[in-house]
Amino acid sequence: MIVTSTAWAQTPSDNQHALIGPPQLHALPVTAPTLVEAYGPDPLQIGELRLPAGPGPFPVVMVIHGGCWTKGYETLAGTAPLASALTDKGVATWNIEYRQVGDTRGGWPGTFQDWGAALDHLRVLARTQPLDLKHVVTVGHSAGAHAALWLAARPRLPADSEVRGADPLKVSAAVAIDGPGDLRTLYGFDKDICGRPIFVNLFGGAPDAQAGRYRQANPIEWLPLAVPQFMVASVVLEPSAAQAYAAAAQSAGDKATVITLENAGHFNMLSPADPTWAPVEAAILAAAKAEQ
């Protein structure tokens, strides 16, 4: 059974607040990171660790921003308010930057390798910081939602995959905020969503020319992921696509929950001051604090 929650509804007649975008997100107040640390040699391979008050150890939420997988759309500044809000609720957050298409060695395989390296770097951080690596939740928005699910799937990739890594850190749950769990649903529509072709540049070719790369990158191809998955459906991840992914996950034996935000702005749900944030935050905290 698929659990669907309609968390917030809005019609043109009761539009209570304006839609926001990255500039408005970047202007929101944030807490200073506990530390900013590199997980690789490239200047973009960094992350912001925020720790809540108290001795810990704390569950960890790894936060991955979106931006059409492409340089110039978004940075970790857009997810810093989200990370700050979650830290205030008692979880550690690891808000990462990574190389995208247009950055040196971004795209395939660099973008995927960065996601994996940033996650695995939590082992290094846990040597000196009070982190509970048995409770690690990946949370991503838009293209970052794809990353969140893909990181949960990464241990299932072939051992010789150039994007898997030798010893992938396993996550305990994944939360995909308005982004795809099945890349096939966006084939041919990436230009409409992002304003330019994305996947050909991300994978170095069309699906028929780079079938292996597309398959390795597509979370739905690796079900079951053996962890709970939360799909926040709205603009990019339409409810029908979220339901289809959840159905596939549950058929494979996974727990999958769909949270539908009707007529919500794609970026509003990242603002802790926006009413659409409440159900998203609740799902993340439930995943982070769940008993294993």
XYZ file of C-alpha atoms in Angstrom:
292
model
C 0.000 0.000 0.000
C 1.297 3.450 -0.912
C 0.830 6.090 1.754
C -0.027 9.463 0.239
C -0.335 12.659 2.243
C -1.739 15.827 0.695
C 0.129 18.243 2.883
C -0.937 21.616 1.541
C -3.249 22.825 -1.185
C -3.524 26.152 -2.935
C -5.757 27.417 -5.693
C -5.403 30.646 -7.677
C -8.136 32.211 -5.574
C -6.395 31.567 -2.254
C -2.816 32.232 -3.224
C -1.575 33.429 0.152
C 2.070 34.125 -0.610
C 4.334 34.709 -3.549
C 6.421 32.055 -5.184
C 10.121 32.345 -4.411
C 13.322 31.383 -6.196
C 17.030 30.984 -5.412
C 17.639 34.717 -4.743
C 15.010 34.720 -2.006
C 16.349 31.468 -0.531
C 19.875 32.863 -0.468
C 18.644 35.893 1.482
C 17.106 33.838 4.305
C 18.861 33.754 7.691
C 21.119 30.799 8.386
C 23.207 29.581 11.287
C 26.970 29.491 10.918
C 28.380 26.034 10.141
C 30.225 24.247 12.920
C 32.902 23.666 10.327
C 33.429 23.817 6.574
C 35.548 20.934 5.344
C 36.840 19.648 2.034
C 36.028 16.105 0.996
C 38.291 16.271 -2.064
C 40.983 18.438 -3.702
C 38.703 20.511 -5.963
C 37.495 23.827 -4.481
C 33.908 22.722 -5.106
C 34.360 19.524 -3.094
C 33.337 21.012 0.243
C 30.571 20.668 2.767
C 29.130 22.585 5.693
C 28.682 20.583 8.892
C 26.208 21.944 11.423
C 25.809 20.356 14.834
C 22.923 20.888 17.260
C 23.426 21.690 20.916
C 24.243 18.790 23.193
C 26.746 15.958 23.409
C 25.359 13.701 20.658
C 25.915 11.474 18.849
C 23.445 12.951 16.383
C 21.661 11.487 13.377
C 23.002 13.026 10.184
C 21.105 14.548 7.273
C 23.213 14.968 4.154
C 21.708 17.792 2.103
C 22.177 18.007 -1.672
C 21.077 21.078 -3.603
C 19.593 20.924 -7.085
C 20.106 23.034 -10.163
C 19.541 20.890 -13.261
C 22.845 19.087 -12.645
C 24.444 22.137 -14.285
C 26.749 24.967 -13.170
C 25.084 28.323 -12.688
C 21.647 27.243 -11.502
C 22.123 26.680 -7.780
C 24.659 26.191 -4.981
C 24.665 25.005 -1.379
C 23.555 28.520 -0.355
C 20.049 27.538 -1.446
C 19.902 24.638 1.002
C 21.662 26.355 3.927
C 18.338 27.612 5.393
C 16.946 24.081 5.288
C 20.105 22.692 6.897
C 20.000 25.362 9.597
C 16.359 24.623 10.419
C 16.979 20.895 10.699
C 19.971 21.411 12.969
C 17.773 23.465 15.261
C 15.544 20.362 15.548
C 18.329 18.138 16.855
C 19.991 16.557 13.828
C 23.417 17.187 12.359
C 23.458 18.393 8.758
C 26.118 18.020 6.066
C 25.218 20.479 3.301
C 27.437 19.785 0.309
C 28.734 21.467 -2.800
C 29.772 19.386 -5.809
C 30.931 19.651 -9.415
C 28.203 19.940 -12.026
C 28.068 20.008 -15.809
C 30.153 23.004 -16.831
C 32.585 22.622 -13.946
C 35.947 20.967 -14.485
C 35.336 17.200 -14.514
C 31.652 17.707 -13.771
C 29.003 15.477 -15.330
C 29.806 11.797 -15.766
C 31.508 10.498 -13.748
C 32.624 13.463 -11.633
C 29.248 14.641 -10.347
C 28.337 11.145 -9.154
C 31.780 10.557 -7.692
C 31.449 13.815 -5.749
C 28.104 12.775 -4.300
C 29.617 9.493 -3.175
C 32.827 11.022 -1.835
C 30.870 13.605 0.167
C 28.752 10.885 1.738
C 31.721 8.652 2.507
C 33.536 11.618 4.076
C 31.116 11.362 6.982
C 33.323 8.522 8.201
C 36.198 10.989 8.434
C 34.072 13.608 10.177
C 32.794 11.023 12.664
C 36.327 10.528 13.979
C 36.198 13.946 15.629
C 32.519 14.943 15.555
C 29.550 13.366 17.426
C 27.844 11.775 14.414
C 25.668 8.654 14.458
C 26.487 6.928 11.176
C 23.780 4.345 11.755
C 21.271 7.132 11.127
C 22.313 8.890 7.924
C 19.543 10.291 5.716
C 20.158 11.736 2.274
C 17.910 14.692 1.442
C 17.959 16.404 -1.918
C 15.945 18.951 -3.852
C 15.258 18.760 -7.605
C 18.419 17.324 -9.191
C 19.591 16.779 -5.626
C 16.545 14.563 -5.050
C 17.908 12.278 -7.736
C 21.235 12.316 -5.861
C 19.554 11.449 -2.552
C 17.936 8.343 -4.004
C 20.992 7.428 -6.055
C 23.206 7.473 -2.962
C 20.813 5.027 -1.332
C 21.109 2.821 -4.422
C 24.896 3.164 -4.803
C 25.859 0.045 -2.796
C 23.869 -2.058 -5.278
C 25.887 -0.911 -8.282
C 28.419 -3.359 -9.775
C 31.713 -3.477 -7.905
C 33.573 -2.350 -11.030
C 31.386 0.722 -11.558
C 33.411 3.922 -11.859
C 30.841 5.783 -9.760
C 30.173 3.260 -6.977
C 33.328 3.566 -4.895
C 35.091 0.770 -3.074
C 33.111 0.890 0.169
C 29.940 2.999 -0.117
C 28.528 4.275 3.148
C 25.012 2.932 3.550
C 22.224 5.359 4.335
C 19.203 4.686 6.533
C 16.629 6.604 4.439
C 16.329 8.948 1.471
C 14.070 11.976 0.991
C 13.562 13.211 -2.575
C 12.100 16.739 -2.640
C 10.451 17.501 -5.982
C 12.958 15.608 -8.088
C 13.074 12.344 -10.034
C 13.573 8.803 -8.851
C 13.192 7.566 -12.417
C 15.201 9.630 -14.883
C 13.282 8.104 -17.763
C 10.280 10.267 -16.836
C 12.320 13.339 -17.817
C 13.888 12.083 -21.038
C 12.961 14.572 -23.732
C 11.591 17.042 -21.187
C 14.884 18.197 -19.667
C 15.078 21.149 -22.071
C 11.559 22.240 -21.102
C 12.370 22.086 -17.378
C 15.908 23.483 -17.420
C 15.894 25.649 -20.531
C 18.574 23.587 -22.268
C 19.335 19.912 -22.935
C 20.775 18.398 -19.771
C 21.087 14.635 -19.947
C 23.193 14.502 -23.119
C 25.719 16.742 -21.401
C 25.453 14.973 -18.043
C 26.026 11.506 -19.467
C 28.100 12.311 -22.532
C 25.472 11.126 -24.978
C 21.864 10.130 -25.527
C 20.319 7.149 -23.694
C 20.845 4.788 -26.621
C 24.512 5.792 -26.907
C 25.275 5.661 -23.168
C 22.815 3.060 -21.935
C 25.153 1.761 -19.230
C 25.674 5.191 -17.701
C 21.974 6.001 -17.713
C 21.175 2.696 -16.031
C 23.830 3.103 -13.348
C 22.527 6.603 -12.603
C 18.832 5.745 -12.415
C 17.658 4.856 -8.882
C 14.573 2.940 -9.991
C 16.798 0.471 -11.847
C 18.344 -0.651 -8.533
C 15.254 -1.322 -6.435
C 14.960 -2.570 -3.785
C 17.129 -0.012 -2.011
C 16.358 -1.619 1.378
C 15.747 1.762 3.061
C 12.622 3.910 3.431
C 12.112 6.418 0.638
C 10.067 9.616 0.863
C 8.932 11.311 -2.344
C 7.789 14.931 -2.116
C 5.709 15.538 -5.239
C 4.921 18.961 -6.632
C 6.261 20.610 -9.805
C 9.205 18.648 -11.243
C 8.213 15.393 -9.571
C 4.578 15.233 -10.564
C 2.281 13.216 -8.275
C 1.722 10.538 -10.926
C 5.480 10.022 -11.321
C 5.945 9.906 -7.551
C 3.185 7.324 -7.221
C 4.668 5.232 -10.014
C 8.088 5.246 -8.363
C 6.585 4.433 -4.958
C 4.594 1.570 -6.462
C 7.753 0.125 -7.999
C 9.630 0.503 -4.723
C 6.902 -1.176 -2.721
C 6.560 -3.963 -5.250
C 10.272 -4.597 -4.742
C 9.783 -4.738 -0.964
C 10.756 -1.196 0.036
C 8.803 1.258 2.161
C 7.859 4.314 0.096
C 5.823 7.347 1.135
C 4.477 10.032 -1.184
C 3.859 13.532 0.167
C 1.914 15.669 -2.296
C 2.203 19.453 -2.188
C -0.456 20.703 -4.562
C 0.268 23.928 -6.460
C 3.353 24.582 -4.341
C 6.312 26.534 -5.642
C 9.357 24.485 -6.554
C 11.550 26.508 -4.169
C 8.998 27.532 -1.535
C 9.187 24.123 0.089
C 12.837 24.792 0.999
C 12.024 27.898 3.033
C 11.491 27.210 6.753
C 9.133 30.225 6.851
C 6.847 28.782 4.171
C 3.842 26.572 5.083
C 4.962 23.956 2.568
C 8.129 23.353 4.594
C 6.309 21.799 7.577
C 5.396 18.436 5.971
C 8.814 18.225 4.317
C 10.570 18.841 7.622
C 8.339 16.309 9.368
C 9.270 13.606 6.853
C 12.986 14.342 7.167
C 12.938 14.312 10.964
C 10.882 11.119 11.032
C 13.412 9.464 8.747
C 16.411 10.745 10.690
C 15.116 9.765 14.103
C 13.522 6.433 13.171
C 14.593 3.363 15.078
C 16.688 1.039 12.954
